[in-house]
Amino acid sequence: MANKEKIMYVCDNCGQESAKWIGKCPACGQWNTFKEIKTTPQPTSKGRGGFSNSGGISDRGRDTAKVLRLKDISSHDDPRIDMHDAELNRVLGGGLVPGSIVLLGGEPGIGKSTLSLQTMLQLTDKRVLYVSGEESAHQLKMRAERLSLSPTLSKGRGSSEAQSISQLDNFLLLCENSLEAVFDHIKEVQPEVVVVDSIQTISTEDVESSAGSIAQVRECASALLRFAKTSGVPVILIGHITKEGTLAGPKILEHIVDTVIQFEGDQHYMYRILRSIKNRFGSTSELGIYEMQQTGLRQVSNPSELLLTEDHDGLSGVAISSAIEGVRPFLVETQALVSSAAYGTPQRSATGFDQRRLNMLLAVLEKRVGFKLMQKDVFLNIAGGLRVTDMAMDLSVIAAVLSSNVDTPIEEGWCMAGEVGLSGEVRPVARIEQRISEAEKLGFQHIIIPKYNLSGLNRKKFNIELVPVRKVEEALRALFG
């Protein structure tokens, strides 16, 4: 007797489930986002995709589950898998956790497949199964040969292209769209790492809808999650980003997986940002930076030198800020353009910075400092295509806006870090010593910091001049006299 299908409704925006269709989602408040999906109860007998506990998925997990005391559970952590990529290891929290499931998302053409293939080619000590549902084996071989020209991949494995590819005995490739067939090959080859590119192209026989639908993505991701948890083999899923900027699936994928990392960047820029959105094994504020080249992605170990233009002396509207993403300090260039509103209504535009916070800082400039910007267009840009969320950028945003407004450049050798409050005060920021050290390392002579950060700070160990300020007026007076 066939299993009876069950109809459910899932919010396309947040993943909220409902037994009936609802016009407005009670969780996220969006209208007309519920989509109908059909789910099939799991069969009680062992099917084609079932595994024993030694090989992966087990359909007897419900029968063998036991209630455990917290004190009886071992707290020993398995050693993380070194990805031989410092940027990726940092975003993952120190490496890939055995038995975890990681979702790598990004826009089409941003470099998700290149990053995953390049990383897996470096794991010569692990048996890797790369499942591709989008490209043929010939296409992947051509890409692997192109990536083998990278100095990172060629190091220690021979100088020629043929020698690098010939030594990849542990890299296994499978071009398949059926989840059941993928599990059969997993039982056969016993991989230590599994990569699925992409999860939207994989389908299971238990669901009748087409590949890429909510039901298919849900069932396939759940099956791969059970495999990862029972076998201890980490699984990396590659997912696409919709035109709204969210992971296709939709949010169901983010609920299922352990770690969500997003690959960002503009295709017109050479830099790519790897950002952690969700991480059960590490911080969600870490950042990795890559540079796209013809031979693959190159790690950017010192982003400060690349995010600063070589020469901006004599140019107004440019301010340098010492920002921190996660535990990583770097200097970033803030650019502003202030001009008279040509069409009556002034425009406010920000690229790489929060639009609402820009409006708040402009209001502080007008109310507390006395600069009239009501009839001015204000455009703000973070150089390099970077998106920064650090509050310490406030001071550089105000300085760049004022520099463009009065058409007076900021002297070379100045940088700043400080959060601006609504009353015009400069609030203290975290990790001030790392910010100062980064500015000093790159040759800056002066740095403006909040006065409250001076308490407990040893000023003698820094060769850079510290300029403490309490209010925005003091910072502007130090910059412009």
Tab-separated table of C-alpha atoms in Angstrom:
chain	number	residue	atom	x	y	z
A	1	MET	CA	0.000	0.000	0.000
A	2	ALA	CA	1.440	3.355	-1.035
A	3	ASN	CA	2.114	5.957	1.616
A	4	LYS	CA	-0.472	8.704	1.714
A	5	GLU	CA	0.847	12.122	0.748
A	6	LYS	CA	0.500	14.988	3.179
A	7	ILE	CA	0.016	18.566	2.032
A	8	MET	CA	1.785	21.314	3.964
A	9	TYR	CA	2.332	25.016	3.450
A	10	VAL	CA	5.738	26.584	4.002
A	11	CYS	CA	6.613	30.275	4.098
A	12	ASP	CA	8.997	31.094	1.260
A	13	ASN	CA	10.629	33.838	3.336
A	14	CYS	CA	11.279	32.335	6.790
A	15	GLY	CA	10.401	28.630	6.530
A	16	GLN	CA	7.361	28.743	8.859
A	17	GLU	CA	5.121	25.676	8.421
A	18	SER	CA	1.337	25.594	8.479
A	19	ALA	CA	-1.334	22.948	7.922
A	20	LYS	CA	-3.390	25.398	5.842
A	21	TRP	CA	-2.721	28.342	3.587
A	22	ILE	CA	-2.360	31.697	5.355
A	23	GLY	CA	-2.276	35.054	3.650
A	24	LYS	CA	0.122	36.678	6.122
A	25	CYS	CA	2.952	34.722	7.739
A	26	PRO	CA	2.638	34.919	11.554
A	27	ALA	CA	6.436	34.570	11.972
A	28	CYS	CA	7.909	37.134	9.559
A	29	GLY	CA	4.807	39.191	8.679
A	30	GLN	CA	5.195	38.836	4.891
A	31	TRP	CA	2.142	38.487	2.656
A	32	ASN	CA	1.465	35.712	0.104
A	33	THR	CA	4.644	33.786	0.876
A	34	PHE	CA	3.127	30.381	1.744
A	35	LYS	CA	3.759	27.706	-0.878
A	36	GLU	CA	2.127	24.292	-1.035
A	37	ILE	CA	4.404	21.253	-0.751
A	38	LYS	CA	3.651	17.536	-0.650
A	39	THR	CA	5.474	15.337	1.819
A	40	THR	CA	5.552	11.555	1.926
A	41	PRO	CA	5.990	9.717	5.254
A	42	GLN	CA	9.221	7.740	5.468
A	43	PRO	CA	8.748	4.023	4.745
A	44	THR	CA	9.115	1.669	7.677
A	45	SER	CA	11.151	-0.862	5.713
A	46	LYS	CA	14.719	-0.207	4.718
A	47	GLY	CA	14.836	1.410	1.291
A	48	ARG	CA	17.505	1.963	-1.248
A	49	GLY	CA	18.902	5.003	0.501
A	50	GLY	CA	19.130	3.341	3.926
A	51	PHE	CA	22.486	2.703	5.539
A	52	SER	CA	23.713	0.875	8.555
A	53	ASN	CA	25.266	2.856	11.354
A	54	SER	CA	28.715	1.875	10.104
A	55	GLY	CA	28.063	3.258	6.647
A	56	GLY	CA	25.774	6.243	7.124
A	57	ILE	CA	22.003	6.623	7.359
A	58	SER	CA	20.035	4.197	9.474
A	59	ASP	CA	16.272	3.925	9.470
A	60	ARG	CA	16.447	2.281	12.887
A	61	GLY	CA	17.579	5.499	14.575
A	62	ARG	CA	14.240	6.015	16.308
A	63	ASP	CA	14.339	2.512	17.843
A	64	THR	CA	17.940	2.780	19.053
A	65	ALA	CA	17.738	6.313	20.502
A	66	LYS	CA	18.197	6.440	24.283
A	67	VAL	CA	17.783	9.046	26.989
A	68	LEU	CA	21.213	10.052	28.287
A	69	ARG	CA	22.336	11.949	31.345
A	70	LEU	CA	24.255	15.101	30.524
A	71	LYS	CA	27.115	14.086	32.831
A	72	ASP	CA	27.502	10.759	31.015
A	73	ILE	CA	28.034	12.378	27.608
A	74	SER	CA	31.657	12.770	26.582
A	75	SER	CA	32.707	16.361	25.931
A	76	HIS	CA	35.682	15.324	23.816
A	77	ASP	CA	35.682	17.135	20.492
A	78	ASP	CA	36.958	15.443	17.368
A	79	PRO	CA	39.858	17.312	15.758
A	80	ARG	CA	38.734	19.660	13.025
A	81	ILE	CA	39.689	19.005	9.433
A	82	ASP	CA	42.255	21.494	8.165
A	83	MET	CA	41.003	22.863	4.834
A	84	HIS	CA	44.501	24.193	3.944
A	85	ASP	CA	42.839	27.577	3.461
A	86	ALA	CA	43.412	30.126	6.223
A	87	GLU	CA	40.454	32.282	5.183
A	88	LEU	CA	37.998	29.367	5.059
A	89	ASN	CA	39.307	27.920	8.323
A	90	ARG	CA	38.755	31.266	10.019
A	91	VAL	CA	35.158	31.553	8.808
A	92	LEU	CA	34.388	27.951	9.808
A	93	GLY	CA	35.755	28.585	13.293
A	94	GLY	CA	39.051	26.719	12.980
A	95	GLY	CA	38.334	24.071	10.361
A	96	LEU	CA	35.644	21.661	9.224
A	97	VAL	CA	33.937	19.768	12.065
A	98	PRO	CA	33.497	16.001	11.433
A	99	GLY	CA	29.840	15.074	11.072
A	100	SER	CA	28.761	18.640	10.328
A	101	ILE	CA	26.764	19.877	7.351
A	102	VAL	CA	27.798	23.214	5.828
A	103	LEU	CA	25.838	25.324	3.357
A	104	LEU	CA	27.812	27.556	0.983
A	105	GLY	CA	25.531	30.103	-0.681
A	106	GLY	CA	26.086	32.806	-3.258
A	107	GLU	CA	24.855	34.395	-6.439
A	108	PRO	CA	25.325	32.620	-9.797
A	109	GLY	CA	28.821	33.122	-11.176
A	110	ILE	CA	30.284	34.487	-7.946
A	111	GLY	CA	32.729	31.573	-7.569
A	112	LYS	CA	31.059	29.019	-5.255
A	113	SER	CA	32.044	25.997	-7.345
A	114	THR	CA	35.538	27.393	-7.863
A	115	LEU	CA	36.034	27.866	-4.115
A	116	SER	CA	34.735	24.400	-3.229
A	117	LEU	CA	36.681	22.614	-5.979
A	118	GLN	CA	39.860	24.542	-5.220
A	119	THR	CA	39.570	23.691	-1.526
A	120	MET	CA	38.843	20.008	-2.111
A	121	LEU	CA	41.831	19.692	-4.464
A	122	GLN	CA	44.063	20.685	-1.548
A	123	LEU	CA	42.701	17.960	0.775
A	124	THR	CA	45.141	15.331	-0.445
A	125	ASP	CA	45.027	13.496	2.901
A	126	LYS	CA	41.226	12.930	2.763
A	127	ARG	CA	39.088	10.855	0.410
A	128	VAL	CA	36.741	13.431	-1.138
A	129	LEU	CA	33.582	12.665	-3.115
A	130	TYR	CA	32.527	15.634	-5.235
A	131	VAL	CA	28.926	15.221	-6.431
A	132	SER	CA	28.074	17.536	-9.319
A	133	GLY	CA	24.551	17.874	-10.622
A	134	GLU	CA	25.267	20.853	-12.869
A	135	GLU	CA	28.497	20.167	-14.755
A	136	SER	CA	29.886	17.200	-16.644
A	137	ALA	CA	33.033	15.343	-15.653
A	138	HIS	CA	34.892	16.893	-18.603
A	139	GLN	CA	34.008	20.426	-17.485
A	140	LEU	CA	35.186	19.737	-13.946
A	141	LYS	CA	38.453	18.226	-15.214
A	142	MET	CA	39.120	21.357	-17.269
A	143	ARG	CA	38.463	23.547	-14.247
A	144	ALA	CA	40.696	21.380	-12.058
A	145	GLU	CA	43.528	21.706	-14.585
A	146	ARG	CA	43.078	25.467	-14.633
A	147	LEU	CA	43.090	25.627	-10.828
A	148	SER	CA	46.199	23.441	-10.662
A	149	LEU	CA	48.161	26.369	-12.132
A	150	SER	CA	47.578	28.250	-8.887
A	151	PRO	CA	50.723	28.513	-6.741
A	152	THR	CA	48.673	27.459	-3.718
A	153	LEU	CA	47.686	24.148	-5.318
A	154	SER	CA	50.954	23.464	-7.109
A	155	LYS	CA	53.060	23.952	-3.993
A	156	GLY	CA	54.521	20.684	-2.847
A	157	ARG	CA	52.914	18.594	-5.610
A	158	GLY	CA	55.153	19.116	-8.589
A	159	SER	CA	55.700	22.064	-10.829
A	160	SER	CA	53.891	20.855	-13.922
A	161	GLU	CA	50.164	20.797	-14.463
A	162	ALA	CA	50.063	17.058	-15.255
A	163	GLN	CA	51.967	16.146	-12.095
A	164	SER	CA	49.557	18.124	-9.899
A	165	ILE	CA	46.470	16.468	-11.354
A	166	SER	CA	47.989	12.976	-11.426
A	167	GLN	CA	48.646	12.993	-7.679
A	168	LEU	CA	44.980	13.559	-6.768
A	169	ASP	CA	44.223	9.893	-6.072
A	170	ASN	CA	41.758	10.651	-3.259
A	171	PHE	CA	39.594	13.071	-5.258
A	172	LEU	CA	36.526	11.203	-6.577
A	173	LEU	CA	34.009	12.770	-8.946
A	174	LEU	CA	30.369	11.799	-9.426
A	175	CYS	CA	27.978	13.462	-11.881
A	176	GLU	CA	24.539	12.416	-10.603
A	177	ASN	CA	21.170	13.992	-9.800
A	178	SER	CA	19.495	11.102	-7.958
A	179	LEU	CA	19.895	11.085	-4.187
A	180	GLU	CA	19.453	7.311	-4.010
A	181	ALA	CA	22.242	6.781	-6.548
A	182	VAL	CA	24.474	9.175	-4.608
A	183	PHE	CA	23.974	7.136	-1.432
A	184	ASP	CA	24.789	3.924	-3.285
A	185	HIS	CA	28.109	5.371	-4.433
A	186	ILE	CA	28.812	6.697	-0.929
A	187	LYS	CA	28.425	3.162	0.451
A	188	GLU	CA	30.806	1.911	-2.210
A	189	VAL	CA	33.660	4.452	-1.963
A	190	GLN	CA	33.386	5.354	1.775
A	191	PRO	CA	34.429	9.037	1.435
A	192	GLU	CA	35.704	11.184	4.295
A	193	VAL	CA	34.261	14.448	2.893
A	194	VAL	CA	31.222	14.853	0.626
A	195	VAL	CA	30.489	17.934	-1.509
A	196	VAL	CA	27.122	18.376	-3.264
A	197	ASP	CA	27.078	20.972	-6.061
A	198	SER	CA	24.328	22.020	-5.910
A	199	ILE	CA	21.550	20.909	-3.579
A	200	GLN	CA	18.928	22.411	-5.917
A	201	THR	CA	19.831	19.870	-8.639
A	202	ILE	CA	19.482	16.762	-6.439
A	203	SER	CA	16.132	14.947	-6.244
A	204	THR	CA	14.775	11.916	-4.417
A	205	GLU	CA	12.242	9.326	-5.527
A	206	ASP	CA	10.226	9.814	-2.336
A	207	VAL	CA	9.010	13.218	-3.566
A	208	GLU	CA	7.174	13.616	-6.853
A	209	SER	CA	7.923	17.290	-7.429
A	210	SER	CA	10.746	18.467	-9.656
A	211	ALA	CA	14.308	19.102	-8.492
A	212	GLY	CA	14.823	22.470	-6.852
A	213	SER	CA	11.341	22.669	-5.332
A	214	ILE	CA	10.877	23.272	-1.628
A	215	ALA	CA	9.835	19.678	-1.008
A	216	GLN	CA	12.831	18.221	-2.856
A	217	VAL	CA	15.355	20.536	-1.196
A	218	ARG	CA	13.848	19.785	2.198
A	219	GLU	CA	13.918	15.999	1.830
A	220	CYS	CA	17.359	15.817	0.230
A	221	ALA	CA	18.946	18.109	2.827
A	222	SER	CA	17.323	16.145	5.668
A	223	ALA	CA	18.636	12.842	4.283
A	224	LEU	CA	22.151	14.256	3.913
A	225	LEU	CA	21.911	15.620	7.464
A	226	ARG	CA	21.071	12.148	8.830
A	227	PHE	CA	23.978	10.709	6.872
A	228	ALA	CA	26.412	13.308	8.265
A	229	LYS	CA	25.307	12.865	11.883
A	230	THR	CA	25.288	9.058	11.885
A	231	SER	CA	28.476	8.497	9.886
A	232	GLY	CA	30.613	11.411	11.081
A	233	VAL	CA	31.387	12.394	7.482
A	234	PRO	CA	31.116	16.180	6.905
A	235	VAL	CA	28.891	17.285	4.036
A	236	ILE	CA	29.244	20.589	2.161
A	237	LEU	CA	26.161	21.761	0.266
A	238	ILE	CA	26.297	24.477	-2.370
A	239	GLY	CA	23.133	26.562	-2.673
A	240	HIS	CA	22.010	29.328	-4.986
A	241	ILE	CA	20.841	32.805	-4.047
A	242	THR	CA	17.485	34.021	-5.352
A	243	LYS	CA	16.967	37.451	-6.904
A	244	GLU	CA	15.702	38.677	-3.518
A	245	GLY	CA	19.122	37.868	-2.036
A	246	THR	CA	18.064	34.848	0.047
A	247	LEU	CA	19.124	31.236	-0.203
A	248	ALA	CA	16.890	29.303	-2.575
A	249	GLY	CA	15.075	26.615	-0.743
A	250	PRO	CA	14.213	28.867	1.081
A	251	LYS	CA	15.020	29.315	4.804
A	252	ILE	CA	14.430	25.592	5.343
A	253	LEU	CA	18.046	24.940	4.404
A	254	GLU	CA	19.337	27.377	6.988
A	255	HIS	CA	17.319	25.666	9.713
A	256	ILE	CA	18.630	22.208	8.823
A	257	VAL	CA	22.360	22.800	8.395
A	258	ASP	CA	24.955	23.498	11.090
A	259	THR	CA	26.831	26.294	9.320
A	260	VAL	CA	25.775	28.807	6.682
A	261	ILE	CA	28.521	30.735	4.898
A	262	GLN	CA	27.772	33.188	2.139
A	263	PHE	CA	30.055	34.108	-0.737
A	264	GLU	CA	29.550	37.777	-1.595
A	265	GLY	CA	30.975	40.289	-3.994
A	266	ASP	CA	30.302	42.199	-7.162
A	267	GLN	CA	31.221	40.449	-10.406
A	268	HIS	CA	32.712	43.745	-11.590
A	269	TYR	CA	35.184	43.718	-8.672
A	270	MET	CA	38.024	41.265	-8.180
A	271	TYR	CA	37.412	40.798	-4.444
A	272	ARG	CA	35.135	38.172	-2.893
A	273	ILE	CA	33.934	38.156	0.712
A	274	LEU	CA	33.250	34.918	2.604
A	275	ARG	CA	30.933	35.683	5.515
A	276	SER	CA	29.518	33.383	8.202
A	277	ILE	CA	25.766	33.816	8.745
A	278	LYS	CA	25.147	30.864	11.059
A	279	ASN	CA	27.736	28.715	12.814
A	280	ARG	CA	27.064	26.230	15.592
A	281	PHE	CA	30.792	25.640	16.040
A	282	GLY	CA	32.207	29.153	15.946
A	283	SER	CA	31.623	32.882	15.642
A	284	THR	CA	29.190	34.325	13.109
A	285	SER	CA	31.131	37.568	12.687
A	286	GLU	CA	34.193	36.172	10.942
A	287	LEU	CA	35.202	37.358	7.497
A	288	GLY	CA	37.370	35.896	4.744
A	289	ILE	CA	38.616	37.858	1.728
A	290	TYR	CA	39.665	36.414	-1.636
A	291	GLU	CA	40.872	37.872	-4.890
A	292	MET	CA	39.489	36.342	-8.088
A	293	GLN	CA	42.203	35.520	-10.609
A	294	GLN	CA	42.389	33.458	-13.792
A	295	THR	CA	43.949	30.577	-11.873
A	296	GLY	CA	41.313	30.614	-9.115
A	297	LEU	CA	40.792	32.408	-5.829
A	298	ARG	CA	43.785	33.849	-4.002
A	299	GLN	CA	43.660	34.368	-0.254
A	300	VAL	CA	44.084	37.975	0.859
A	301	SER	CA	46.117	37.757	4.054
A	302	ASN	CA	46.436	41.536	4.519
A	303	PRO	CA	43.230	43.176	3.267
A	304	SER	CA	44.189	46.627	4.570
A	305	GLU	CA	46.756	47.198	1.823
A	306	LEU	CA	44.269	46.188	-0.882
A	307	LEU	CA	41.292	48.126	0.476
A	308	LEU	CA	43.249	51.392	0.505
A	309	THR	CA	43.983	53.211	-2.731
A	310	GLU	CA	47.631	53.984	-3.347
A	311	ASP	CA	47.232	57.748	-3.405
A	312	HIS	CA	44.288	59.891	-2.311
A	313	ASP	CA	46.321	62.931	-1.255
A	314	GLY	CA	44.513	66.112	-2.221
A	315	LEU	CA	41.140	64.413	-2.747
A	316	SER	CA	38.219	65.523	-0.615
A	317	GLY	CA	35.562	63.181	0.726
A	318	VAL	CA	37.972	60.360	1.665
A	319	ALA	CA	38.495	59.142	5.230
A	320	ILE	CA	40.294	56.046	6.555
A	321	SER	CA	38.722	53.977	9.319
A	322	SER	CA	40.145	51.155	11.412
A	323	ALA	CA	37.399	48.535	11.384
A	324	ILE	CA	37.093	45.026	12.798
A	325	GLU	CA	35.039	42.117	11.478
A	326	GLY	CA	35.097	39.229	13.940
A	327	VAL	CA	38.593	39.334	15.413
A	328	ARG	CA	40.268	40.655	12.278
A	329	PRO	CA	41.288	44.339	12.079
A	330	PHE	CA	41.724	46.094	8.757
A	331	LEU	CA	41.757	49.634	7.425
A	332	VAL	CA	39.020	50.581	5.000
A	333	GLU	CA	38.549	53.650	2.854
A	334	THR	CA	35.284	55.579	3.201
A	335	GLN	CA	34.295	57.761	0.242
A	336	ALA	CA	31.584	60.430	0.302
A	337	LEU	CA	30.179	62.878	-2.231
A	338	VAL	CA	28.000	65.810	-1.192
A	339	SER	CA	26.420	68.009	-3.853
A	340	SER	CA	23.421	70.302	-4.196
A	341	ALA	CA	20.130	68.537	-4.871
A	342	ALA	CA	19.402	69.085	-8.552
A	343	TYR	CA	15.834	67.747	-8.529
A	344	GLY	CA	14.445	69.288	-5.352
A	345	THR	CA	14.329	66.164	-3.208
A	346	PRO	CA	17.787	65.311	-1.805
A	347	GLN	CA	19.045	61.759	-2.355
A	348	ARG	CA	20.675	59.518	0.241
A	349	SER	CA	22.586	56.535	-1.125
A	350	ALA	CA	25.002	54.151	0.618
A	351	THR	CA	27.006	51.290	-0.873
A	352	GLY	CA	28.516	48.854	1.637
A	353	PHE	CA	27.058	50.756	4.614
A	354	ASP	CA	23.695	50.750	6.372
A	355	GLN	CA	21.392	53.307	4.745
A	356	ARG	CA	19.443	54.014	7.949
A	357	ARG	CA	22.599	54.593	9.938
A	358	LEU	CA	23.806	57.057	7.302
A	359	ASN	CA	20.571	59.024	7.717
A	360	MET	CA	21.069	59.029	11.481
A	361	LEU	CA	24.651	60.306	11.194
A	362	LEU	CA	23.562	63.074	8.813
A	363	ALA	CA	20.927	64.131	11.334
A	364	VAL	CA	23.605	64.255	14.044
A	365	LEU	CA	25.789	66.432	11.793
A	366	GLU	CA	22.938	68.846	11.210
A	367	LYS	CA	21.543	68.985	14.747
A	368	ARG	CA	24.669	68.740	16.915
A	369	VAL	CA	27.412	70.177	14.711
A	370	GLY	CA	25.397	72.729	12.751
A	371	PHE	CA	26.109	71.749	9.141
A	372	LYS	CA	23.045	72.151	6.931
A	373	LEU	CA	22.688	69.149	4.657
A	374	MET	CA	18.913	69.211	4.136
A	375	GLN	CA	19.190	70.362	0.513
A	376	LYS	CA	22.257	68.281	-0.358
A	377	ASP	CA	22.608	64.925	-2.088
A	378	VAL	CA	24.814	62.559	-0.076
A	379	PHE	CA	26.414	59.470	-1.630
A	380	LEU	CA	28.524	57.109	0.452
A	381	ASN	CA	30.718	54.232	-0.732
A	382	ILE	CA	32.968	51.730	1.023
A	383	ALA	CA	35.917	51.181	-1.314
A	384	GLY	CA	36.658	47.727	-2.681
A	385	GLY	CA	33.072	46.471	-2.727
A	386	LEU	CA	33.218	45.604	0.973
A	387	ARG	CA	30.146	45.649	3.216
A	388	VAL	CA	31.062	46.736	6.756
A	389	THR	CA	28.816	46.515	9.825
A	390	ASP	CA	31.295	47.800	12.429
A	391	MET	CA	29.922	50.745	14.432
A	392	ALA	CA	33.420	52.231	14.613
A	393	MET	CA	32.927	53.369	11.001
A	394	ASP	CA	30.657	56.216	12.170
A	395	LEU	CA	33.469	58.696	12.730
A	396	SER	CA	34.999	58.139	9.291
A	397	VAL	CA	31.584	58.474	7.615
A	398	ILE	CA	30.993	61.857	9.252
A	399	ALA	CA	34.537	62.999	8.435
A	400	ALA	CA	34.212	61.974	4.773
A	401	VAL	CA	30.816	63.694	4.424
A	402	LEU	CA	32.099	66.917	5.944
A	403	SER	CA	35.300	66.788	3.870
A	404	SER	CA	33.257	66.556	0.667
A	405	ASN	CA	30.803	69.220	1.831
A	406	VAL	CA	33.515	71.841	2.422
A	407	ASP	CA	35.713	70.408	-0.389
A	408	THR	CA	38.705	70.143	1.942
A	409	PRO	CA	40.820	66.975	1.920
A	410	ILE	CA	41.868	65.237	5.121
A	411	GLU	CA	45.627	65.331	5.613
A	412	GLU	CA	47.540	62.176	4.793
A	413	GLY	CA	48.452	59.956	7.741
A	414	TRP	CA	45.161	60.285	9.648
A	415	CYS	CA	42.754	57.466	10.436
A	416	MET	CA	39.981	57.098	13.004
A	417	ALA	CA	37.725	54.708	14.892
A	418	GLY	CA	34.685	55.622	16.964
A	419	GLU	CA	30.952	55.138	17.320
A	420	VAL	CA	28.802	58.281	17.213
A	421	GLY	CA	25.772	58.634	19.479
A	422	LEU	CA	22.624	60.651	18.910
A	423	SER	CA	23.816	63.456	21.163
A	424	GLY	CA	27.023	63.852	19.160
A	425	GLU	CA	29.284	62.014	21.620
A	426	VAL	CA	31.991	59.619	20.451
A	427	ARG	CA	31.339	56.315	22.162
A	428	PRO	CA	34.035	53.733	22.967
A	429	VAL	CA	34.665	50.783	20.644
A	430	ALA	CA	35.951	47.258	21.262
A	431	ARG	CA	39.471	45.942	20.554
A	432	ILE	CA	40.998	49.399	20.396
A	433	GLU	CA	44.575	48.091	20.718
A	434	GLN	CA	44.209	45.929	17.605
A	435	ARG	CA	42.844	48.888	15.654
A	436	ILE	CA	45.736	51.103	16.726
A	437	SER	CA	48.326	48.418	15.924
A	438	GLU	CA	46.885	47.893	12.438
A	439	ALA	CA	47.036	51.630	11.704
A	440	GLU	CA	50.589	51.860	13.015
A	441	LYS	CA	51.675	48.847	10.944
A	442	LEU	CA	50.526	50.547	7.735
A	443	GLY	CA	52.421	53.749	8.463
A	444	PHE	CA	49.724	56.114	9.786
A	445	GLN	CA	50.958	58.872	12.106
A	446	HIS	CA	47.695	59.895	13.827
A	447	ILE	CA	44.565	58.026	14.902
A	448	ILE	CA	41.433	59.532	16.451
A	449	ILE	CA	39.926	57.319	19.147
A	450	PRO	CA	37.192	57.782	21.785
A	451	LYS	CA	38.486	59.322	24.999
A	452	TYR	CA	36.824	56.592	27.069
A	453	ASN	CA	39.087	53.999	25.446
A	454	LEU	CA	42.164	55.575	27.033
A	455	SER	CA	41.429	54.050	30.438
A	456	GLY	CA	43.710	51.040	30.921
A	457	LEU	CA	45.516	51.687	27.624
A	458	ASN	CA	49.310	51.780	27.641
A	459	ARG	CA	50.103	54.670	25.319
A	460	LYS	CA	53.867	54.204	25.555
A	461	LYS	CA	53.939	50.989	23.518
A	462	PHE	CA	52.508	52.759	20.440
A	463	ASN	CA	54.590	54.968	18.146
A	464	ILE	CA	51.471	56.437	16.535
A	465	GLU	CA	49.939	59.614	17.974
A	466	LEU	CA	46.642	58.963	19.783
A	467	VAL	CA	44.083	61.771	19.544
A	468	PRO	CA	41.303	61.144	22.091
A	469	VAL	CA	37.977	62.949	21.559
A	470	ARG	CA	34.676	63.071	23.464
A	471	LYS	CA	32.467	64.756	20.875
A	472	VAL	CA	32.205	64.926	17.113
A	473	GLU	CA	33.193	68.594	17.156
A	474	GLU	CA	36.553	67.742	18.724
A	475	ALA	CA	37.277	65.133	16.039
A	476	LEU	CA	36.379	67.551	13.232
A	477	ARG	CA	38.486	70.276	14.825
A	478	ALA	CA	41.497	67.926	14.949
A	479	LEU	CA	41.055	67.043	11.272
A	480	PHE	CA	40.219	70.437	9.777
A	481	GLY	CA	41.476	72.893	12.379
